[in-house]
Coordinates of C-alpha atoms in Angstrom, one line a residue:
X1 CA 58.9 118.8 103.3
X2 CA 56.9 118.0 99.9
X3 CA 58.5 120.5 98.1
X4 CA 62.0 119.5 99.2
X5 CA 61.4 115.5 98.4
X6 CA 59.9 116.8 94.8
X7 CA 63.2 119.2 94.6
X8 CA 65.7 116.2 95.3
X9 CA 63.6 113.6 92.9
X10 CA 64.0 116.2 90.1
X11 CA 67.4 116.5 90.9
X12 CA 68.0 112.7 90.4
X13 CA 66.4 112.7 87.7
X14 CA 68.5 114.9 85.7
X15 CA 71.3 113.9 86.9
X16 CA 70.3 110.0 85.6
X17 CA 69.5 112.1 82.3
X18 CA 73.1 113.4 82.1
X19 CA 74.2 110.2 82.6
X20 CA 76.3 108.4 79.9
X21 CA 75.3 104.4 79.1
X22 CA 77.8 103.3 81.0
X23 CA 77.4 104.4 84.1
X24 CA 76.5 102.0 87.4
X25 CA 72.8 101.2 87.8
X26 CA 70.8 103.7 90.7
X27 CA 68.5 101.7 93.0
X28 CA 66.6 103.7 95.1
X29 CA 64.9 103.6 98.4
X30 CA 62.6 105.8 100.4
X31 CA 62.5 105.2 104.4
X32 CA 60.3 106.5 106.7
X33 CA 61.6 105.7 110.3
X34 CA 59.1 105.9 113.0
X35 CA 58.6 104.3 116.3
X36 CA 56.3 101.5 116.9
X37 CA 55.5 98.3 119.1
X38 CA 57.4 95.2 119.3
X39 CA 57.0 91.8 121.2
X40 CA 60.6 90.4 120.2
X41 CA 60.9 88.6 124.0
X42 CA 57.2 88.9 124.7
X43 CA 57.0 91.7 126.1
X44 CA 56.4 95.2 124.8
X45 CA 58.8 97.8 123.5
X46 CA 59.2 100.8 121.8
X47 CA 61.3 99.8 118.8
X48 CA 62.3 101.8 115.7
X49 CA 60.8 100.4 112.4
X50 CA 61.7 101.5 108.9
X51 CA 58.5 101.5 106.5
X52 CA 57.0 99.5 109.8
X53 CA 59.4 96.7 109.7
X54 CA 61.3 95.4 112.1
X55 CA 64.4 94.8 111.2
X56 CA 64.4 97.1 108.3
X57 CA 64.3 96.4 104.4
X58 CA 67.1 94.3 103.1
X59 CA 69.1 96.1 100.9
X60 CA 69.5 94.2 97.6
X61 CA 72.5 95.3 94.9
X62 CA 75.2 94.6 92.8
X63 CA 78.9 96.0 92.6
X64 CA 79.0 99.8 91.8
X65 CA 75.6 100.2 92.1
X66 CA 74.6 103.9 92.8
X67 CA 72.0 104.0 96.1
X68 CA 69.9 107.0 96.8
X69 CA 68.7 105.8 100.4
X70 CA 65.9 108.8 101.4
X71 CA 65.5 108.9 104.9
X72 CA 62.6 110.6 106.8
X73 CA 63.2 110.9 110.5
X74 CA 59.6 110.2 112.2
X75 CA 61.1 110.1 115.6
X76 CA 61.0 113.0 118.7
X77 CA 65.0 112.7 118.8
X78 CA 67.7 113.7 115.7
X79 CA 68.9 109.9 114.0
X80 CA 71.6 108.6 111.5
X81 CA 71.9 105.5 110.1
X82 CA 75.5 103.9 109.1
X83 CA 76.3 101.4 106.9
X84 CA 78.5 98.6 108.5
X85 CA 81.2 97.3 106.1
X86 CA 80.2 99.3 103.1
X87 CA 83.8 101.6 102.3
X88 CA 82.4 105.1 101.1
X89 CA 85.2 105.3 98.3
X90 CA 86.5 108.5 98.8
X91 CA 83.0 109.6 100.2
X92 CA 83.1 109.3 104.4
X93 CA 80.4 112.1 103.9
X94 CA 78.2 109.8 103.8
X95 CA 79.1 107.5 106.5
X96 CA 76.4 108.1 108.7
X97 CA 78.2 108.2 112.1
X98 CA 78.6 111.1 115.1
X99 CA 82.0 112.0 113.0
X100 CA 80.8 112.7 109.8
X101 CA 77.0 113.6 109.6
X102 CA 74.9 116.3 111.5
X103 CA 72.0 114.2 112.4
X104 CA 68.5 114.4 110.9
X105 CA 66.6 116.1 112.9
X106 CA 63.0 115.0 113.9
X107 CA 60.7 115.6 111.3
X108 CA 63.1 116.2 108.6
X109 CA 64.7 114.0 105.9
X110 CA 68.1 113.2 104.7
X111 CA 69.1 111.5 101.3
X112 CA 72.3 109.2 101.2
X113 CA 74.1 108.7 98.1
X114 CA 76.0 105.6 98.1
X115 CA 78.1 104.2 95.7
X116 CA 79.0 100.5 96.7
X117 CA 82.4 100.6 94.7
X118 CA 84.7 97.7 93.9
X119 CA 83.0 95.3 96.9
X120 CA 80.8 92.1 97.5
X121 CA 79.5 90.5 100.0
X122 CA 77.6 90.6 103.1
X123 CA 77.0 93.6 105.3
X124 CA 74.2 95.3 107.6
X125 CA 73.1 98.8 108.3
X126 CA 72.5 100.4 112.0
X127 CA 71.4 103.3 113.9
X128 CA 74.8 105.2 115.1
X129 CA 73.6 107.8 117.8
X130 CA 71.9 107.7 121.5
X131 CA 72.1 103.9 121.8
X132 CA 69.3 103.5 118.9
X133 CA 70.7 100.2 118.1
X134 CA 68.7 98.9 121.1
X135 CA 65.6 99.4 119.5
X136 CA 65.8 97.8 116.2
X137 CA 66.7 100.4 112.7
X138 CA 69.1 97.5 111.7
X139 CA 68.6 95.3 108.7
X140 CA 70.9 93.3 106.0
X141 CA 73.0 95.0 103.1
X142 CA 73.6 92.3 100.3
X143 CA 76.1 92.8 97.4
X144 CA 75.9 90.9 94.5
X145 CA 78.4 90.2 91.7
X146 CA 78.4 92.0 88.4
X147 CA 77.2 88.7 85.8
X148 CA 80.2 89.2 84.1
X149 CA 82.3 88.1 87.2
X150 CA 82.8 84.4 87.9
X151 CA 81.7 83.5 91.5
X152 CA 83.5 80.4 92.8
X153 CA 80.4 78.4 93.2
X154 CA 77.0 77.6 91.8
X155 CA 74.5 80.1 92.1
X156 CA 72.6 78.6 95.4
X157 CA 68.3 78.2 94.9
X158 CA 67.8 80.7 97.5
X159 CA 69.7 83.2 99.7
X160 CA 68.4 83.8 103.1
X161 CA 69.8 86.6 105.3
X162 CA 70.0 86.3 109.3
X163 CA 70.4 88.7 111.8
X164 CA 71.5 87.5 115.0
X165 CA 72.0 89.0 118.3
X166 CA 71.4 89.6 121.9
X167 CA 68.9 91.8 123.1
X168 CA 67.2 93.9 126.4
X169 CA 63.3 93.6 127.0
X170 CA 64.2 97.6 128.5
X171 CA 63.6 100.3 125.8
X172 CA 66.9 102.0 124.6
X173 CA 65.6 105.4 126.6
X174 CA 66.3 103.4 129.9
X175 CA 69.0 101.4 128.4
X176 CA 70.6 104.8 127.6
X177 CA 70.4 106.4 131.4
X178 CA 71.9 103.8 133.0
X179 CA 74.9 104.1 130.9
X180 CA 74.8 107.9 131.4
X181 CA 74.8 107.3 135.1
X182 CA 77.8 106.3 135.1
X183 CA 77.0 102.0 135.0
X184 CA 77.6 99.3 133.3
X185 CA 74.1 97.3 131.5
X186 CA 73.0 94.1 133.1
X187 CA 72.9 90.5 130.8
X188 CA 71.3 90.6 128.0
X189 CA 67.3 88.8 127.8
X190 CA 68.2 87.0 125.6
X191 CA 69.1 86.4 121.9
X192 CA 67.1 87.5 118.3
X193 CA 67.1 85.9 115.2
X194 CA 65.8 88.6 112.3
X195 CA 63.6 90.4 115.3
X196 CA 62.2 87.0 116.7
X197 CA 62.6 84.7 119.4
X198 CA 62.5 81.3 119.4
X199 CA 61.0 79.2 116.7
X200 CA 60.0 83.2 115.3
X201 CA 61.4 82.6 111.9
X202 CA 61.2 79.4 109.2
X203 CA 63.5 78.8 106.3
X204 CA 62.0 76.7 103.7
X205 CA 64.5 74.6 101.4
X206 CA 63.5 72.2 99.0
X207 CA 65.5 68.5 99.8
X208 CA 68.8 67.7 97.5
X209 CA 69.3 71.4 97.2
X210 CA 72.1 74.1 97.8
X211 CA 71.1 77.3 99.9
X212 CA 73.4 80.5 101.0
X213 CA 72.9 81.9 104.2
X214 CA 74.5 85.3 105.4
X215 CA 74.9 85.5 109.1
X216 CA 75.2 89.1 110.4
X217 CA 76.0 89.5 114.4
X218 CA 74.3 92.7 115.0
X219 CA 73.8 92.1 118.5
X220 CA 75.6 94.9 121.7
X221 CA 77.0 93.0 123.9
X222 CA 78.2 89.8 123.0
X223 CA 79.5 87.3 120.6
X224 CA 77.4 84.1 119.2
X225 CA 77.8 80.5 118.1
X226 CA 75.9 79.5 115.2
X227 CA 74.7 76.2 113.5
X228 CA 72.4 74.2 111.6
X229 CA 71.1 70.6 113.6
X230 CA 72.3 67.9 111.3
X231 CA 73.9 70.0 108.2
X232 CA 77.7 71.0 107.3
X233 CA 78.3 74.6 106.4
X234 CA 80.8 75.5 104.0
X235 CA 82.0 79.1 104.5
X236 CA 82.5 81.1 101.2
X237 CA 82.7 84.7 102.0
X238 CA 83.7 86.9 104.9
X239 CA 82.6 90.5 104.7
X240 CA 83.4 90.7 101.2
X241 CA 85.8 88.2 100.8
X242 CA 85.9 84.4 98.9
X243 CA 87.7 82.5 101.3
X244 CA 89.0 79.1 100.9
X245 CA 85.4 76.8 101.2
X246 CA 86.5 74.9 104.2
X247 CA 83.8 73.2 106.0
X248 CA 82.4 74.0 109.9
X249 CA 79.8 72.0 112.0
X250 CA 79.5 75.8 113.4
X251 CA 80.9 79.1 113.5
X252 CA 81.8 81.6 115.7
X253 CA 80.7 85.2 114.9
X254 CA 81.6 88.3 117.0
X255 CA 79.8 91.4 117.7
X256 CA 79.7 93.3 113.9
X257 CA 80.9 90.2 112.1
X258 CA 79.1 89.0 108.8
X259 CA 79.9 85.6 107.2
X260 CA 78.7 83.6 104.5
X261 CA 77.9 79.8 103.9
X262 CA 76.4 77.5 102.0
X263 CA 73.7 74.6 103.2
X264 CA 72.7 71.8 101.3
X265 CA 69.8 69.9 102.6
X266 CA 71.2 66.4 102.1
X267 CA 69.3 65.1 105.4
X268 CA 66.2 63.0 105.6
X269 CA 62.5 65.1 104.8
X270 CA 62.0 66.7 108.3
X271 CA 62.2 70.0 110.1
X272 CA 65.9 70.8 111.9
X273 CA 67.0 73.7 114.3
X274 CA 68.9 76.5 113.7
X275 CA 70.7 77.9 116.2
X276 CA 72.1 80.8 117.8
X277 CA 74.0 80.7 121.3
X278 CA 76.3 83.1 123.7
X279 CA 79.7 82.9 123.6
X280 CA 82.4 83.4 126.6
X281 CA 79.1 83.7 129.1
X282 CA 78.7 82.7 132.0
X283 CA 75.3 82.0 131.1
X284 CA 74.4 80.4 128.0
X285 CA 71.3 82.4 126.3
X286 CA 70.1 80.4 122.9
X287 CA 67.9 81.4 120.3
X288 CA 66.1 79.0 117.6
X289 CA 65.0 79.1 114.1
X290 CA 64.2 76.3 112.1
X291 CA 65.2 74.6 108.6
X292 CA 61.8 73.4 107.2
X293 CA 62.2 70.9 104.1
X294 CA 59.3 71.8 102.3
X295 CA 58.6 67.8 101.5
X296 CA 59.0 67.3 105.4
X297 CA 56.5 64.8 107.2
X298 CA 57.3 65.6 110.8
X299 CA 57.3 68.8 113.1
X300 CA 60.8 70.0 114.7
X301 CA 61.6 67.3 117.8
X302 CA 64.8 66.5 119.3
X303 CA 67.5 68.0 121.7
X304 CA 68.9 71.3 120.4
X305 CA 72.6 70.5 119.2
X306 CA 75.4 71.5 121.0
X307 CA 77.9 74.2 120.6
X308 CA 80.7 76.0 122.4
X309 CA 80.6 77.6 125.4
X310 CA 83.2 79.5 126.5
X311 CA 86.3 77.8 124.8
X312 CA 88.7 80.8 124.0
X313 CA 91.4 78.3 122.0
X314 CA 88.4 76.4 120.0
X315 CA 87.5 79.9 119.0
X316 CA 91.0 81.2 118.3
X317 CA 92.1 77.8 116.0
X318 CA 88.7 78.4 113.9
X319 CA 89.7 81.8 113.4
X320 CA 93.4 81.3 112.2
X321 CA 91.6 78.0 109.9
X322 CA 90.4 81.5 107.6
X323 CA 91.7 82.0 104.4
X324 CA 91.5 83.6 101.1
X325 CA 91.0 82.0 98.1
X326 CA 93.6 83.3 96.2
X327 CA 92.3 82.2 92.6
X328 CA 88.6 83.4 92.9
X329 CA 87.7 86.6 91.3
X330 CA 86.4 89.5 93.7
X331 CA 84.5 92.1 92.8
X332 CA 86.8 92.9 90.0
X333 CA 88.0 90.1 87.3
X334 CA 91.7 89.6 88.5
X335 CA 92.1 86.9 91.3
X336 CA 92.0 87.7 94.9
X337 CA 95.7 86.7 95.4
X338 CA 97.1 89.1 92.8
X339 CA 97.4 91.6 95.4
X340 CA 100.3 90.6 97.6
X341 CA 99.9 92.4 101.0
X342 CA 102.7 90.9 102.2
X343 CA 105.2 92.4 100.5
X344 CA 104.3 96.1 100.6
X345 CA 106.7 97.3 103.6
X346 CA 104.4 99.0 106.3
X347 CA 105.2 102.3 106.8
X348 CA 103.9 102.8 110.3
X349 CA 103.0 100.7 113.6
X350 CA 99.8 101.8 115.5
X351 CA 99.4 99.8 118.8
X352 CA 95.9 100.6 120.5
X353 CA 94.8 99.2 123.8
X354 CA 91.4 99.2 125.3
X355 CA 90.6 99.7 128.9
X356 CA 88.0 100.1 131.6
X357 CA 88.3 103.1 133.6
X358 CA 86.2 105.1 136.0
X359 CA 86.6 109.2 135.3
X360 CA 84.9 111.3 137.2
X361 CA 83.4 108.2 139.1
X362 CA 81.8 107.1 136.4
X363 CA 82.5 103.8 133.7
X364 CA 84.1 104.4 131.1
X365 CA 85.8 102.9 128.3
X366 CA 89.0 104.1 126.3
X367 CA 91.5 103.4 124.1
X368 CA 94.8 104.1 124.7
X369 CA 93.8 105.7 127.8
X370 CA 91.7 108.2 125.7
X371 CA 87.7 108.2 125.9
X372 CA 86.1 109.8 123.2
X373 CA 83.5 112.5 124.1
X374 CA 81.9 114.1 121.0
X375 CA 81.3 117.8 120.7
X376 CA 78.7 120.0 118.7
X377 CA 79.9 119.9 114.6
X378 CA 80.9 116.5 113.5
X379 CA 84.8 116.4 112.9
X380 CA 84.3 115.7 109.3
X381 CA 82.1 119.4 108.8
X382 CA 84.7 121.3 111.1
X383 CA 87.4 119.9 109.3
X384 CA 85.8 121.1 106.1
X385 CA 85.3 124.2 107.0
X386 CA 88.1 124.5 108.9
X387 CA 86.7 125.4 112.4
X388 CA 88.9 125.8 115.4
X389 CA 88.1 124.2 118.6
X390 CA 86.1 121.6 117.4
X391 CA 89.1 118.6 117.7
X392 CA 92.6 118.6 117.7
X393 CA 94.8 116.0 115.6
X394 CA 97.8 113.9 117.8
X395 CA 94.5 114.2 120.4
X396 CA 95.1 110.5 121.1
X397 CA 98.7 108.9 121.2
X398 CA 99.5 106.1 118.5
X399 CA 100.5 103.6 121.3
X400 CA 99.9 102.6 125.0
X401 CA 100.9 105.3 127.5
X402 CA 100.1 103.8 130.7
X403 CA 98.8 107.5 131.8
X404 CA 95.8 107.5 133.6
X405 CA 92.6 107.8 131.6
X406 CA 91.0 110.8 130.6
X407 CA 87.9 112.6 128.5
X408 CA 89.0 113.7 124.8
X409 CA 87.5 114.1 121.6
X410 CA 90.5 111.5 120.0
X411 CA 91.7 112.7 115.8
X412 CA 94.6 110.6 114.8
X413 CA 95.9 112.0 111.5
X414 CA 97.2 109.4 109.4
X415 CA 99.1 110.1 105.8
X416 CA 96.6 109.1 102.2
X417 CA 98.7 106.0 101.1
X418 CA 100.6 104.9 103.7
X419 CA 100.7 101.2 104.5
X420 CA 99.8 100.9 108.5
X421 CA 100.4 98.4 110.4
X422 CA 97.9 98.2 113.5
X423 CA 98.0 96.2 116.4
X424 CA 95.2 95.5 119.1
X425 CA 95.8 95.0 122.2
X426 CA 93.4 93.5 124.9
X427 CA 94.6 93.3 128.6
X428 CA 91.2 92.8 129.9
X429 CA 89.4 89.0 130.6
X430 CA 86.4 89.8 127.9
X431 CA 86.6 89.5 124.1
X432 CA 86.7 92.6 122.0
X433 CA 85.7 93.2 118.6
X434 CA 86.6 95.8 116.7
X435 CA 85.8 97.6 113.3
X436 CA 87.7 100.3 111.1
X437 CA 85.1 102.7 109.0
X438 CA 86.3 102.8 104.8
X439 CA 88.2 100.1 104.9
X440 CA 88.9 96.4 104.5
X441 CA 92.2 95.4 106.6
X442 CA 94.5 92.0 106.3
X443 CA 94.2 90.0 109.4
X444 CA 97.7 88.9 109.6
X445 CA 98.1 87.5 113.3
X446 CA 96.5 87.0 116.7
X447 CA 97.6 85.0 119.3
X448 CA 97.6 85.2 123.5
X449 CA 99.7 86.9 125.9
X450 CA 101.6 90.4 125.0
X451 CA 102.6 92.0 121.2
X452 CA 106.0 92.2 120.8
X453 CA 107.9 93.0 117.4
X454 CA 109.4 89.5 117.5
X455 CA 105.8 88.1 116.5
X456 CA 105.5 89.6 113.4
X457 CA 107.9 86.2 112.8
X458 CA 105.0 84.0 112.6
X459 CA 102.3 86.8 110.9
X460 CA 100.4 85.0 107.7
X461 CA 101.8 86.9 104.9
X462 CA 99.9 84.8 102.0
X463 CA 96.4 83.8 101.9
X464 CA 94.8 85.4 105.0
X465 CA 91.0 87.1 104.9
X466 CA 90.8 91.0 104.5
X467 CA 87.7 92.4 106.6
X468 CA 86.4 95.1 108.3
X469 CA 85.8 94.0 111.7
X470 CA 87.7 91.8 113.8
X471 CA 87.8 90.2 117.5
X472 CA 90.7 90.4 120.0
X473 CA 90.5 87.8 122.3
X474 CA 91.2 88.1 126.3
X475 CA 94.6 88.8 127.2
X476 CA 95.7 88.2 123.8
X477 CA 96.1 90.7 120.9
X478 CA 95.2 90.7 116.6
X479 CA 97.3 92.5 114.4
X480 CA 96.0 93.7 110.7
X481 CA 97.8 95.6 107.8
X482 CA 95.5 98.4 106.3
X483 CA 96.3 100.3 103.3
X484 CA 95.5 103.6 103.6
X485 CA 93.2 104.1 100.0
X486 CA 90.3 106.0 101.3
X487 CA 90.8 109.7 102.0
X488 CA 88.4 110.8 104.9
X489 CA 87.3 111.0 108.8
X490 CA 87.2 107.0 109.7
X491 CA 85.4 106.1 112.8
X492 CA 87.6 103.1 114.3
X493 CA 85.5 101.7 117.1
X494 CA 84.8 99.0 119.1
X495 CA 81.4 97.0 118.2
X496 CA 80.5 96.3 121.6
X497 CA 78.0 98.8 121.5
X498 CA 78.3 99.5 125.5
X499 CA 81.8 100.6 125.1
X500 CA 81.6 102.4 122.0
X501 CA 79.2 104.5 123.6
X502 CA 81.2 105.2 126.6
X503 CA 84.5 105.9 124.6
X504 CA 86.0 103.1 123.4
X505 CA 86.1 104.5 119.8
X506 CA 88.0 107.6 117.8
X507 CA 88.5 109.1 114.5
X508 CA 91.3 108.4 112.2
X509 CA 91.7 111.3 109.8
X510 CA 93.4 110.0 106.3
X511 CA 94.5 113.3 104.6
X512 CA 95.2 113.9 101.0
X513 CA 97.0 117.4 100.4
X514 CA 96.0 116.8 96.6
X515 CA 92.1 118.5 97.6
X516 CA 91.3 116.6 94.3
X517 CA 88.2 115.0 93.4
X518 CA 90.3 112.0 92.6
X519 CA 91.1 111.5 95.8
X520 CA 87.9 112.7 97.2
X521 CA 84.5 114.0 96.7
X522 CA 83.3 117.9 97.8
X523 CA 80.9 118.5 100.6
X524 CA 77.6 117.0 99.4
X525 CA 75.2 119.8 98.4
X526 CA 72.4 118.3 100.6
X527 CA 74.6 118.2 103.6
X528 CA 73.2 119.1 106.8
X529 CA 74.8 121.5 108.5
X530 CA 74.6 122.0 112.4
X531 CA 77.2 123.4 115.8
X532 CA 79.4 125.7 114.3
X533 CA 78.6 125.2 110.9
X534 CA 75.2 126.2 111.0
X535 CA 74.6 129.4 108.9
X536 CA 77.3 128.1 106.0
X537 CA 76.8 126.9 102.9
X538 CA 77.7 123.9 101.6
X539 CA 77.9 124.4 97.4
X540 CA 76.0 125.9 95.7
X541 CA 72.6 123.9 93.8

């Protein structure tokens, strides 16, 4: 193991010594993830820590930065982590999902080599396999601008990252065999705020100034309302984007969903709550952290403030009130608006609907009456190497069949360049969210009742937000354009973590017939090989 860490360190060092001036900064980060004890409800659980905390490290960068993430897996079961939002330019090697990696096995380490090309913003990492997300491994990714890129506000005097989301007091083990036996999870215990409880976490701000806080929804099961007691938010960025800085008394943020805003504590010297609440429940589960004016006088007091409950139209109006500021800079200097999605002709429709069926008497979830099973070799390895047997392409039509379901490892081939046009489509009473791998996609439309062609009359074909993860709500449908850039295996899922683990997800394969570096990057050396690739070689050191 020594030997091998020493091996790869040598091997980033000369390659940083090859490097010319010019090239993007390397930040690197060595993680050791283990199990260990957690209280976040009170009680105890096994959790997954990485260097002992829980959540992990925060992942700090700029644009094009270079990371060389080194991860040893201290755990009794094999373990990837995935990197929610960030696009893997031309690199879904290293996307750390079922699709793409062989997992690490226990006692062995893995190094990811990320570029974070041409993006901003806010983002988190996850555990992707055997319902780890239950047990903690998650923790904040946070982009910066390059200096020489004008931001479209004033640099804040702090910037505070939360991680919201509901949670079980049952270890991810149990968690885990209830869903293999065929069931559905109960309610959730109740709701986190960066690993805590209530009143767990304080955010101190000074009085008369501006603060930025990035709200991640990194929760399983359900979406969240969140809000400050007493303060405006003024939402900047969504997953990458500036958007137009409209202001919100609170915000609605759906399972995967990241969103930035800016606070300024304009209120009288005392302590306020934060808060994070259940949406479209039944019952209302609420979590509290608090907004501590570091000249305040008084402890927190008062009634929590209100928030939606299970208004589906309140949500739906905030959601269309999105938009991109088409003047600001993004990660590169031209203006976000230069781009003009709406007038690039699509060049395919892709309609998916999600459903809940029962197959072999047991709950399942699929899309387009396809539930993904996965197999031995990720699709990404056997693609490489061109194994038969592992997947087949067309496995999963491009539109609603009405057939009944059924058990399929689900490849949807899909041409490098093409302009796509897909369309979600929910028939069931709870909200989805859903999220494309390698990608950024224009949210053009969403509305209730059934997609028809006709509705593409009213799609917003000028300023709306791009983003990588998006919610459908109940009987209703979204519809998003999505160039097809990024050559590689894309996991398109939903973030509902119950139903991506029982098959609501698949793999949409974007295929270049260039086999070009340009277009994509080899096999890493350091790749691990497992199924029926094991024995192969990668390229050689």
């Amino acid at each position: 193991m020594c030997e091998y860490r020493s091996f790869c360190s040598l091997l980033f060092l000369a390659l940083l010594l090859g490097c010319t001036s010019g090239e993007s900064p390397y930040r690197f980060y060595d993680w050791n993830v283990t199990y260990g004890d957690i209280y976040p409800l009170g009680v105890k659980q096994r959790g997954i820590l990485i260097n002992g905390q829980f959540p992990g490290p925060l992942i700090d960068s700029v644009t094009n930065d270079n990371l060389i993430i080194s991860v040893f897996n201290g755990l009794d079961e094999p373990f990837l982590i995935s990197w929610n939002g960030v696009q893997q330019r031309r690199n879904s090697w290293q996307d750390g999902v079922y699709g793409t990696n062989c997992a690490i096995p226990p006692g062995q380490n893995f190094t990811y080599i990320l570029q974070v090309k041409d993006q901003i913003g806010s983002y988190f990492y996850f555990p992707s396999l055997a319902f780890h997300k239950a047990a903690g491994g998650f923790g904040g990714i946070r982009i910066l601008s390059r200096s020489v890129i004008p931001v479209p506000f004033p640099p804040p005097a702090n910037d505070f990252t939360i991680l919201a989301g509901d949670w079980f007091k049952q270890n991810h083990t149990d968690l885990k065999a209830i869903l293999d036996g065929g069931n559905d999870l109960p309610f959730p215990d109740g709701l986190l705020i960066n690993g805590r409880g209530s009143n767990g976490n304080t955010f101190t701000v000074d009085q008369g100034k501006t603060y930025r806080f990035r709200i991640s929804n990194v929760g399983l099961t359900t979406s969240i309302n969140f809000r400050i007691q007493g303060h405006k938010m003024l939402l900047v960025e969504v997953e990458g984007v500036h958007t137009l800085q409209n202001t919100y008394d609170s915000l609605d943020i759906h399972l995967g969903q990241s969103y930035s805003v800016l606070v300024t504590a304009d209120q009288p010297p005392l302590d306020y709550y934060i808060v994070v609440s259940t949406r479209f429940t039944s019952q209302i589960l609420t979590a509290t952290s608090i907004l501590h004016y570091s000249n305040s006088a008084a402890s927190i007091s008062g009634s929590l403030p209100g928030g939606p409950t299970t208004q589906i139209d309140w949500s739906l109006e905030q959601a269309r009130s999105l938009r991109r500021n088409l003047t600001a800079s993004g990660p590169r200097p031209n203006p976000q608006g230069s781009y003009h999605y709406g007038l690039i002709n699509t060049t395919r429709t892709i309609r998916l609907a999600n459903s809940a069926p029962v197959i072999n008497g047991k709950q399942r979830y699929a899309v387009n009456s396809v539930s993904f099973i996965p197999v031995d070799t990720p699709l990404k390895v056997a693609d490489y190497f061109n194994i038969s047997g592992v997947f087949s392409l067309g496995s999963i039509p491009d539109k609603p069949t009405g057939a009944g379901a059924y058990l399929q490892t689900s490849v949807m081939a899909a041409d490098f360049r093409a302009y796509v046009e897909i369309v979600f489509e929910n028939e069931e009473e709870t909200v989805q969210s859903w999220h494309i791998d390698g990608y950024n996609f224009f949210v053009v439309g969403m509305d209730g009742g059934q997609w028809t062609p006709e509705r593409r009359l009213n799609y917003n074909l000028r300023d709306t937000i791009s983003r990588c993860t998006v919610q459908v709500y109940p009987k209703s449908w979204t519809a998003v354009f999505v160039p097809l850039d990024n050559v590689g295996m894309w996991n398109i899922r939903s973030e509902n973590w119950v139903r991506q683990y029982l098959g609501q997800q698949f793999y949409l394969r974007v295929y270049s017939p260039a086999n070009s570096w340009r277009d994509e990057y080899p096999i890493p050396k350091n790749a691990l090989l497992c199924g029926r690739a094991s024995g192969r070689r990668t390229r050689p050191l």
